[in-house]
Short mmCIF file of N, CA, C and O in Angstrom, two decimals:
data_model
loop_
_atom_site.label_atom_id
_atom_site.label_comp_id
_atom_site.label_asym_id
_atom_site.label_seq_id
_atom_site.Cartn_x
_atom_site.Cartn_y
_atom_site.Cartn_z
N MET A 1 0.70 -1.04 0.05
CA MET A 1 0.12 0.09 -0.09
C MET A 1 0.88 1.48 -0.06
O MET A 1 1.84 1.17 0.92
N THR A 2 0.72 2.23 -0.91
CA THR A 2 1.34 3.42 -1.04
C THR A 2 1.00 3.89 0.01
O THR A 2 -0.18 4.26 0.88
N PRO A 3 1.89 5.21 0.63
CA PRO A 3 1.66 6.25 1.50
C PRO A 3 0.49 6.89 1.42
O PRO A 3 -0.59 7.50 2.00
N ALA A 4 0.29 7.21 0.10
CA ALA A 4 -1.01 8.08 -0.05
C ALA A 4 -2.56 7.10 0.10
O ALA A 4 -3.34 7.89 0.51
N GLN A 5 -2.19 5.94 -0.14
CA GLN A 5 -3.38 5.04 -0.16
C GLN A 5 -3.70 4.96 1.65
O GLN A 5 -4.74 4.98 2.12
N ARG A 6 -2.55 4.77 2.27
CA ARG A 6 -2.54 4.45 3.82
C ARG A 6 -3.31 6.07 4.37
O ARG A 6 -3.95 6.04 5.16
N ALA A 7 -2.61 7.01 3.82
CA ALA A 7 -3.52 8.29 4.11
C ALA A 7 -4.96 8.51 3.81
O ALA A 7 -5.59 8.95 4.72
N MET A 8 -5.22 8.22 2.76
CA MET A 8 -6.93 8.06 2.27
C MET A 8 -7.11 7.04 3.32
O MET A 8 -8.54 7.49 3.65
N GLU A 9 -6.96 5.93 3.38
CA GLU A 9 -7.86 4.88 4.17
C GLU A 9 -8.04 5.47 5.38
O GLU A 9 -8.96 5.58 5.98
N ARG A 10 -7.11 6.17 6.02
CA ARG A 10 -7.35 6.56 7.53
C ARG A 10 -7.95 8.01 7.72
O ARG A 10 -8.86 7.87 8.47
N LEU A 11 -7.80 8.93 6.19
CA LEU A 11 -8.99 10.03 6.65
C LEU A 11 -10.36 9.90 6.36
O LEU A 11 -11.33 10.28 6.54
N LEU A 12 -10.47 8.78 5.36
CA LEU A 12 -12.13 8.16 5.13
C LEU A 12 -12.65 7.85 6.66
O LEU A 12 -13.93 7.80 6.56
N THR A 13 -12.02 7.60 7.46
CA THR A 13 -12.64 7.00 8.60
C THR A 13 -13.13 8.41 9.39
O THR A 13 -13.87 8.27 10.65
N TRP A 14 -12.69 9.41 9.38
CA TRP A 14 -13.04 10.66 9.59
C TRP A 14 -14.72 11.07 9.33
O TRP A 14 -14.61 11.40 8.29
N PRO A 15 -15.14 11.31 10.22
CA PRO A 15 -16.53 11.50 10.14
C PRO A 15 -16.95 13.14 9.32
O PRO A 15 -18.03 13.25 8.59
N ASP A 16 -16.07 14.14 9.18
CA ASP A 16 -16.20 15.35 8.79
C ASP A 16 -15.74 15.20 6.94
O ASP A 16 -15.56 16.14 6.54
N LEU A 17 -15.49 14.03 6.54
CA LEU A 17 -14.89 13.83 5.48
C LEU A 17 -15.22 12.92 4.55
O LEU A 17 -15.76 11.91 4.95
N THR A 18 -15.65 13.21 2.98
CA THR A 18 -16.27 12.21 2.35
C THR A 18 -15.28 12.15 0.93
O THR A 18 -15.01 13.35 0.43
N ALA A 19 -14.92 10.97 -0.01
CA ALA A 19 -14.37 11.18 -1.13
C ALA A 19 -15.27 11.35 -2.14
O ALA A 19 -16.42 11.53 -2.33
N CYS A 20 -14.79 12.29 -2.97
CA CYS A 20 -15.32 12.74 -4.65
C CYS A 20 -14.22 12.92 -5.56
O CYS A 20 -12.74 12.66 -5.20
N PRO A 21 -14.15 13.16 -6.72
CA PRO A 21 -13.38 13.17 -7.53
C PRO A 21 -12.58 14.34 -7.47
O PRO A 21 -13.35 15.56 -7.06
N ALA A 22 -11.36 14.80 -7.76
CA ALA A 22 -10.85 16.11 -7.32
C ALA A 22 -11.44 16.92 -8.24
O ALA A 22 -11.24 16.70 -9.73
N GLY A 23 -11.13 18.15 -8.02
CA GLY A 23 -12.13 19.40 -8.72
C GLY A 23 -11.08 19.94 -9.64
O GLY A 23 -11.50 20.60 -10.86
N CYS A 24 -10.09 19.75 -9.48
CA CYS A 24 -8.73 20.02 -10.80
C CYS A 24 -8.95 18.77 -11.93
O CYS A 24 -8.24 19.15 -12.97
N GLY A 25 -9.46 18.01 -11.56
CA GLY A 25 -9.85 16.99 -12.64
C GLY A 25 -8.49 15.71 -12.81
O GLY A 25 -8.80 14.43 -13.38
N THR A 26 -7.74 15.78 -11.53
CA THR A 26 -6.47 14.51 -11.58
C THR A 26 -6.72 13.85 -10.00
O THR A 26 -6.36 14.67 -9.09
N GLY A 27 -6.98 12.78 -10.41
CA GLY A 27 -6.89 11.89 -8.71
C GLY A 27 -8.41 12.03 -8.00
O GLY A 27 -9.06 12.81 -8.37
N GLN A 28 -8.38 11.25 -6.74
CA GLN A 28 -9.46 11.54 -6.00
C GLN A 28 -9.19 12.82 -4.66
O GLN A 28 -8.24 13.31 -4.97
N ALA A 29 -10.41 13.22 -4.09
CA ALA A 29 -9.97 14.13 -3.12
C ALA A 29 -11.07 14.06 -2.10
O ALA A 29 -11.99 12.88 -2.04
N LEU A 30 -10.92 14.65 -0.99
CA LEU A 30 -11.78 14.31 0.62
C LEU A 30 -12.32 15.60 0.27
O LEU A 30 -11.45 16.55 0.28
N ARG A 31 -13.42 15.65 0.88
CA ARG A 31 -13.92 17.39 0.95
C ARG A 31 -14.76 17.15 2.36
O ARG A 31 -15.36 16.09 3.04
N SER A 32 -14.89 18.39 3.32
CA SER A 32 -15.80 18.56 4.30
C SER A 32 -17.26 18.92 3.40
O SER A 32 -17.38 18.93 2.32
N THR A 33 -18.14 19.51 3.77
CA THR A 33 -19.28 19.58 3.60
C THR A 33 -19.16 21.27 2.83
O THR A 33 -20.00 21.54 1.75
N ARG A 34 -18.37 21.95 2.87
CA ARG A 34 -17.98 22.93 2.64
C ARG A 34 -17.03 23.14 1.58
O ARG A 34 -17.00 23.86 0.55
N ASP A 35 -15.81 22.22 1.64
CA ASP A 35 -14.65 22.99 0.90
C ASP A 35 -13.98 21.46 0.21
O ASP A 35 -14.14 20.50 1.33
N GLU A 36 -13.31 21.24 -0.76
CA GLU A 36 -12.35 20.08 -1.07
C GLU A 36 -11.22 20.83 -0.10
O GLU A 36 -10.55 21.76 0.11
N ILE A 37 -10.63 19.49 0.66
CA ILE A 37 -9.53 19.66 1.68
C ILE A 37 -8.39 19.07 1.04
O ILE A 37 -7.42 19.62 1.52
N VAL A 38 -8.33 18.07 0.46
CA VAL A 38 -7.71 17.09 -0.08
C VAL A 38 -7.40 16.71 -1.32
O VAL A 38 -8.50 16.20 -1.48
N HIS A 39 -6.44 16.97 -1.73
CA HIS A 39 -6.39 16.14 -3.61
C HIS A 39 -5.12 15.25 -3.58
O HIS A 39 -4.14 15.52 -3.29
N PHE A 40 -5.52 13.62 -3.74
CA PHE A 40 -4.33 12.71 -3.85
C PHE A 40 -4.05 12.65 -5.42
O PHE A 40 -5.05 12.10 -6.16
N HIS A 41 -3.12 13.33 -5.83
CA HIS A 41 -3.03 13.12 -7.24
C HIS A 41 -2.13 12.04 -7.51
O HIS A 41 -1.87 11.78 -9.03
N SER A 42 -1.09 11.18 -6.60
CA SER A 42 -0.35 10.37 -7.36
C SER A 42 -0.04 9.26 -6.01
O SER A 42 -0.59 9.61 -4.64
N SER A 43 0.78 8.55 -6.26
CA SER A 43 0.86 7.67 -4.84
C SER A 43 1.98 8.35 -3.86
O SER A 43 1.79 7.50 -2.84
N ARG A 44 2.10 9.46 -3.81
CA ARG A 44 3.09 10.13 -3.13
C ARG A 44 3.07 11.56 -2.91
O ARG A 44 3.05 12.54 -2.19
N ASP A 45 2.35 12.27 -3.88
CA ASP A 45 1.97 13.61 -3.74
C ASP A 45 0.83 14.13 -3.71
O ASP A 45 -0.25 13.80 -4.18
N VAL A 46 0.29 14.89 -2.75
CA VAL A 46 -1.11 15.42 -2.08
C VAL A 46 -0.94 16.79 -1.97
O VAL A 46 -0.03 17.15 -1.50
N ASP A 47 -2.11 17.69 -2.55
CA ASP A 47 -2.42 18.96 -2.08
C ASP A 47 -3.23 19.30 -1.06
O ASP A 47 -4.37 18.70 -1.02
N LEU A 48 -3.18 20.13 0.14
CA LEU A 48 -3.56 20.23 1.07
C LEU A 48 -4.22 21.50 0.82
O LEU A 48 -3.52 22.22 0.60
N HIS A 49 -5.58 22.05 1.03
CA HIS A 49 -6.24 23.40 1.06
C HIS A 49 -6.27 23.38 2.52
O HIS A 49 -7.38 23.60 3.33
N LEU A 50 -5.43 24.82 2.95
CA LEU A 50 -4.95 25.04 4.04
C LEU A 50 -5.68 26.27 4.34
O LEU A 50 -6.33 26.70 5.39
N THR A 51 -6.02 27.20 3.20
CA THR A 51 -6.33 28.58 3.45
C THR A 51 -4.96 29.43 3.94
O THR A 51 -4.49 29.36 4.43
N HIS A 52 -5.45 30.61 3.23
CA HIS A 52 -4.14 31.84 3.31
C HIS A 52 -3.83 31.69 4.45
O HIS A 52 -2.50 32.03 5.02
N ARG A 53 -4.87 31.90 5.23
CA ARG A 53 -4.60 32.49 6.96
C ARG A 53 -3.62 31.22 7.57
O ARG A 53 -3.21 31.50 8.13
N ALA A 54 -4.25 30.19 7.19
CA ALA A 54 -3.62 28.86 7.95
C ALA A 54 -1.97 28.86 7.70
O ALA A 54 -1.62 28.60 8.23
N ILE A 55 -1.81 29.21 6.35
CA ILE A 55 -0.19 29.14 5.70
C ILE A 55 0.33 30.32 6.37
O ILE A 55 1.56 29.99 6.69
N GLN A 56 -0.23 31.43 6.54
CA GLN A 56 0.61 32.60 7.46
C GLN A 56 0.85 32.07 8.44
O GLN A 56 1.85 32.58 8.76
N ARG A 57 -0.18 31.46 9.06
CA ARG A 57 0.00 31.49 10.44
C ARG A 57 1.20 30.20 10.67
O ARG A 57 2.20 30.25 11.52
N PHE A 58 1.09 29.43 10.11
CA PHE A 58 2.17 28.24 10.30
C PHE A 58 3.39 28.29 8.90
O PHE A 58 4.02 27.22 8.92
N HIS A 59 3.43 29.36 8.72
CA HIS A 59 4.53 29.71 7.40
C HIS A 59 6.08 28.97 7.69
O HIS A 59 6.47 28.44 6.69
N TYR A 60 6.41 29.57 8.56
CA TYR A 60 7.96 29.10 9.13
C TYR A 60 7.78 27.50 9.31
O TYR A 60 8.93 26.73 9.23
N ASP A 61 6.75 27.07 10.23
CA ASP A 61 6.91 25.56 10.36
C ASP A 61 6.80 24.99 9.26
O ASP A 61 7.55 23.90 8.94
N LEU A 62 5.92 25.09 8.23
CA LEU A 62 5.92 24.52 6.92
C LEU A 62 7.13 24.74 6.10
O LEU A 62 7.28 23.69 5.39
N GLY A 63 7.43 25.61 6.21
CA GLY A 63 8.65 25.91 5.07
C GLY A 63 9.91 25.22 5.94
O GLY A 63 10.64 24.72 4.77
N GLY A 64 9.98 24.82 6.59
CA GLY A 64 11.23 24.04 7.31
C GLY A 64 10.93 22.77 6.91
O GLY A 64 11.55 21.83 7.55
N SER A 65 9.82 22.00 6.53
CA SER A 65 9.44 20.62 6.55
C SER A 65 9.98 20.27 4.92
O SER A 65 9.26 20.91 3.80
N THR A 66 10.63 19.20 4.95
CA THR A 66 11.23 18.42 3.61
C THR A 66 10.26 18.30 2.81
O THR A 66 10.17 17.87 1.69
N ALA A 67 9.12 17.42 3.44
CA ALA A 67 7.97 17.06 3.18
C ALA A 67 6.94 18.18 2.41
O ALA A 67 6.03 17.55 1.59
N ILE A 68 7.06 19.43 2.88
CA ILE A 68 6.19 20.26 2.57
C ILE A 68 6.66 21.25 1.35
O ILE A 68 7.36 21.82 1.60
N GLN A 69 5.81 21.59 -0.02
CA GLN A 69 6.18 22.97 -0.71
C GLN A 69 5.23 23.71 -0.72
O GLN A 69 4.08 23.44 -1.05
N LEU A 70 5.60 24.99 -0.69
CA LEU A 70 4.53 26.14 -0.58
C LEU A 70 4.98 27.05 -1.61
O LEU A 70 5.64 26.86 -2.49
N LEU A 71 3.67 27.06 -2.01
CA LEU A 71 3.54 27.95 -3.67
C LEU A 71 2.98 29.42 -3.47
O LEU A 71 2.04 29.33 -3.18
N PRO A 72 3.78 30.55 -3.64
CA PRO A 72 3.59 31.64 -3.27
C PRO A 72 1.94 32.12 -3.70
O PRO A 72 1.84 31.71 -5.09
N GLY A 73 1.33 32.72 -2.85
CA GLY A 73 -0.04 33.34 -3.34
C GLY A 73 -1.11 31.69 -3.61
O GLY A 73 -2.18 32.40 -3.83
N SER A 74 -0.70 30.78 -3.06
CA SER A 74 -1.83 29.71 -3.26
C SER A 74 -2.26 29.36 -1.64
O SER A 74 -1.25 29.36 -0.51
N CYS A 75 -3.29 28.84 -1.69
CA CYS A 75 -4.10 28.24 -0.56
C CYS A 75 -3.77 26.80 -0.16
O CYS A 75 -4.36 26.44 0.51
N TRP A 76 -3.51 26.50 -0.87
CA TRP A 76 -2.78 24.95 -0.92
C TRP A 76 -1.47 24.74 -0.75
O TRP A 76 -0.39 25.53 -1.31
N VAL A 77 -1.27 23.63 0.11
CA VAL A 77 0.42 23.50 0.18
C VAL A 77 0.42 21.80 -0.60
O VAL A 77 -0.41 21.17 -0.63
N THR A 78 1.73 21.57 -1.24
CA THR A 78 1.94 20.31 -1.69
C THR A 78 2.76 19.23 -0.51
O THR A 78 3.95 19.73 -0.18
N VAL A 79 2.02 18.15 -0.39
CA VAL A 79 2.77 17.34 0.65
C VAL A 79 3.18 16.13 -0.09
O VAL A 79 2.49 15.52 -0.86
N HIS A 80 4.33 16.00 0.07
CA HIS A 80 5.14 14.70 -0.74
C HIS A 80 5.43 13.67 0.23
O HIS A 80 5.92 13.71 1.19
N LEU A 81 4.76 12.63 0.25
CA LEU A 81 4.58 11.43 1.64
C LEU A 81 5.59 10.55 1.04
O LEU A 81 5.57 9.37 0.27
N ASP A 82 7.07 10.54 1.85
CA ASP A 82 8.11 9.42 1.60
C ASP A 82 7.96 8.28 2.70
O ASP A 82 8.24 7.31 2.82
N CYS A 83 7.43 8.73 3.62
CA CYS A 83 6.95 7.57 5.05
C CYS A 83 6.12 7.95 5.81
O CYS A 83 5.17 8.87 5.59
N ALA A 84 6.08 7.05 6.89
CA ALA A 84 4.81 7.07 7.87
C ALA A 84 4.56 8.51 8.56
O ALA A 84 4.03 8.87 8.66
N THR A 85 5.88 9.07 8.88
CA THR A 85 6.10 10.27 9.36
C THR A 85 5.46 11.49 8.60
O THR A 85 4.60 12.53 9.13
N ASP A 86 5.52 11.37 7.37
CA ASP A 86 4.91 12.39 6.44
C ASP A 86 3.35 12.09 6.39
O ASP A 86 2.64 12.94 6.58
N VAL A 87 3.06 11.08 6.37
CA VAL A 87 1.55 10.41 6.46
C VAL A 87 1.23 11.28 7.69
O VAL A 87 -0.26 11.78 7.89
N ASP A 88 1.70 11.06 8.94
CA ASP A 88 1.32 11.78 10.23
C ASP A 88 1.09 13.00 10.05
O ASP A 88 0.11 13.75 10.38
N LEU A 89 2.02 13.60 9.26
CA LEU A 89 1.98 15.22 9.12
C LEU A 89 1.10 15.61 8.34
O LEU A 89 0.14 16.91 8.74
N LEU A 90 0.62 14.96 7.34
CA LEU A 90 -0.36 15.23 6.57
C LEU A 90 -1.90 14.89 7.31
O LEU A 90 -2.66 15.92 7.26
N LEU A 91 -2.07 14.04 8.10
CA LEU A 91 -3.33 14.27 9.14
C LEU A 91 -3.35 15.34 10.21
O LEU A 91 -4.26 15.89 10.29
N SER A 92 -2.12 15.43 10.45
CA SER A 92 -2.11 16.71 11.40
C SER A 92 -2.70 17.99 10.67
O SER A 92 -3.45 18.70 11.23
N LEU A 93 -1.77 18.40 9.70
CA LEU A 93 -2.42 19.33 8.85
C LEU A 93 -4.03 19.31 8.19
O LEU A 93 -4.68 20.23 8.15
N VAL A 94 -4.39 18.25 7.75
CA VAL A 94 -5.80 18.02 7.40
C VAL A 94 -6.39 18.61 8.54
O VAL A 94 -7.96 19.31 8.54
N SER A 95 -6.42 18.08 10.25
CA SER A 95 -7.18 18.66 11.06
C SER A 95 -6.93 19.99 11.33
O SER A 95 -8.12 21.06 11.32
N VAL A 96 -5.80 20.97 10.81
CA VAL A 96 -5.92 22.34 10.82
C VAL A 96 -6.64 22.83 9.79
O VAL A 96 -7.12 23.95 9.77
N ALA A 97 -6.37 22.30 8.57
CA ALA A 97 -7.43 22.72 7.34
C ALA A 97 -9.00 22.61 7.77
O ALA A 97 -9.24 23.84 7.42
N LEU A 98 -9.62 21.54 8.35
CA LEU A 98 -10.57 21.37 8.77
C LEU A 98 -11.49 22.77 9.67
O LEU A 98 -12.19 23.43 9.51
N LYS A 99 -10.19 22.88 10.77
CA LYS A 99 -10.48 23.96 11.32
C LYS A 99 -10.54 25.48 10.85
O LYS A 99 -11.53 26.12 11.04
N ALA A 100 -9.66 25.67 9.66
CA ALA A 100 -9.48 26.65 8.86
C ALA A 100 -10.82 27.15 8.10
O ALA A 100 -11.20 27.76 8.11
N HIS A 101 -11.45 25.97 7.48
CA HIS A 101 -12.55 26.10 6.77
C HIS A 101 -13.84 26.51 7.55
O HIS A 101 -14.42 26.77 7.07
N GLN A 102 -13.67 26.05 8.46
CA GLN A 102 -14.99 26.13 9.61
C GLN A 102 -15.36 27.73 9.68
O GLN A 102 -16.30 28.17 9.77
N SER A 103 -14.50 28.67 9.75
CA SER A 103 -13.96 29.91 9.91
C SER A 103 -14.24 30.97 8.83
O SER A 103 -14.30 32.13 8.64
N ARG A 104 -14.27 30.28 7.73
CA ARG A 104 -14.12 31.17 6.15
C ARG A 104 -15.78 30.69 5.55
O ARG A 104 -16.26 29.63 5.52
N PRO A 105 -16.10 31.78 4.56
CA PRO A 105 -17.12 31.35 3.63
C PRO A 105 -17.32 30.31 3.10
O PRO A 105 -16.24 30.08 2.46
N PRO A 106 -18.05 29.62 2.82
CA PRO A 106 -18.03 28.08 1.99
C PRO A 106 -17.72 28.78 0.27
O PRO A 106 -17.82 29.84 -0.17
N SER A 107 -17.01 27.67 -0.48
CA SER A 107 -16.26 28.33 -1.52
C SER A 107 -17.98 28.07 -2.29
O SER A 107 -18.60 27.04 -2.30
N SER A 108 -17.70 28.61 -3.71
CA SER A 108 -18.70 28.71 -4.68
C SER A 108 -18.72 27.04 -5.32
O SER A 108 -17.76 26.76 -5.50
N PRO A 109 -19.83 26.41 -5.43
CA PRO A 109 -19.64 25.27 -6.10
C PRO A 109 -19.15 25.01 -7.59
O PRO A 109 -18.26 24.39 -8.22
N SER A 110 -19.05 26.42 -8.19
CA SER A 110 -18.44 26.45 -9.66
C SER A 110 -16.80 27.13 -9.77
O SER A 110 -16.18 27.28 -10.39
N ALA A 111 -16.98 27.08 -8.11
CA ALA A 111 -15.35 27.85 -8.57
C ALA A 111 -14.05 26.56 -8.60
O ALA A 111 -14.65 25.76 -8.42
N PRO A 112 -13.27 27.11 -9.30
CA PRO A 112 -12.25 26.02 -9.36
C PRO A 112 -11.47 25.80 -8.60
O PRO A 112 -11.23 26.42 -7.38
N ALA A 113 -11.14 24.32 -8.59
CA ALA A 113 -10.48 24.16 -7.21
C ALA A 113 -8.87 24.65 -7.07
O ALA A 113 -8.47 25.14 -5.57
N GLY A 114 -8.35 25.28 -8.00
CA GLY A 114 -7.13 25.77 -7.65
C GLY A 114 -5.87 25.29 -6.93
O GLY A 114 -5.11 25.86 -6.24
N CYS A 115 -5.82 23.94 -7.10
CA CYS A 115 -4.49 23.32 -6.32
C CYS A 115 -3.42 23.33 -6.92
O CYS A 115 -3.13 24.01 -8.00
N ASN A 116 -2.52 22.95 -6.39
CA ASN A 116 -1.18 23.22 -7.05
C ASN A 116 -0.52 21.99 -8.17
O ASN A 116 0.55 22.22 -8.53
N PHE A 117 -1.54 21.18 -8.59
CA PHE A 117 -0.94 20.28 -9.32
C PHE A 117 -0.84 20.73 -10.69
O PHE A 117 -1.28 21.56 -11.15
N HIS A 118 0.20 20.58 -11.13
CA HIS A 118 1.07 21.32 -12.78
C HIS A 118 1.70 22.21 -12.16
O HIS A 118 2.27 22.69 -12.98
N ARG A 119 1.83 22.61 -11.25
CA ARG A 119 2.39 24.03 -10.72
C ARG A 119 3.36 24.00 -9.80
O ARG A 119 3.89 24.82 -9.32
N VAL A 120 3.55 22.81 -9.13
CA VAL A 120 4.94 22.44 -8.30
C VAL A 120 5.77 21.48 -8.77
O VAL A 120 4.53 20.28 -8.91
N THR A 121 6.91 21.18 -8.60
CA THR A 121 7.83 20.05 -8.79
C THR A 121 8.08 19.46 -7.84
O THR A 121 8.75 20.28 -6.95
N VAL A 122 7.62 18.40 -7.25
CA VAL A 122 8.55 18.13 -6.19
C VAL A 122 9.34 17.23 -6.56
O VAL A 122 9.75 16.02 -7.18
N LEU A 123 10.87 17.32 -5.63
CA LEU A 123 12.06 16.48 -5.76
C LEU A 123 11.88 15.59 -4.95
O LEU A 123 11.82 15.80 -3.55
N PRO A 124 13.24 14.64 -4.91
CA PRO A 124 13.26 13.53 -3.70
C PRO A 124 14.04 13.96 -3.20
O PRO A 124 14.52 15.46 -3.20
N ARG A 125 13.96 14.09 -1.84
CA ARG A 125 14.45 14.51 -0.31
C ARG A 125 16.00 14.51 -0.62
O ARG A 125 16.49 15.46 -0.60
N ASP A 126 16.67 14.05 -1.60
CA ASP A 126 18.10 13.65 -1.47
C ASP A 126 18.58 15.23 -2.44
O ASP A 126 19.48 15.39 -2.13
N ALA A 127 17.99 15.07 -3.30
CA ALA A 127 18.11 16.52 -4.24
C ALA A 127 18.10 17.49 -3.36
O ALA A 127 18.60 18.64 -3.74
N VAL A 128 16.77 17.81 -2.62
CA VAL A 128 16.87 19.06 -1.69
C VAL A 128 17.92 19.25 -0.88
O VAL A 128 18.43 20.15 -0.53
N THR A 129 18.49 18.15 -0.41
CA THR A 129 19.51 18.28 0.67
C THR A 129 20.80 18.38 -0.09
O THR A 129 21.87 18.95 1.05
N ASP A 130 21.15 18.14 -1.20
CA ASP A 130 22.30 18.22 -1.75
C ASP A 130 22.79 19.74 -2.32
O ASP A 130 23.71 19.93 -3.06
N ARG A 131 21.91 20.89 -1.93
CA ARG A 131 21.84 22.16 -2.73
C ARG A 131 23.17 22.68 -2.16
O ARG A 131 23.76 22.54 -1.16
#
């Protein structure tokens, strides 16, 4: 089972999340009653809809993780799942995202998903540390 499958399996047990096709057109998603929260694009790459406010709040912590890639101006973060710790990090961040979405107006059903898929290149961790 891939890291993304493990994460999806665990998140599907959460009562606030349901599976659906990703609004960006690639992969599966999990959504709350208000918004899409997580897009599973591959066996290791996941986009998480944190909201601009949550990203600002945790910017330094997120930027310090080799599993996370931030894209300026995006309210989504890309999480690369290499190990069980990355899956645990994703689950923690999904909890943060659910809370962040409770305090904002719901998205319009016709609004594009706007995730980072095709806008972020995730490099293997070895390549990141060799800089």
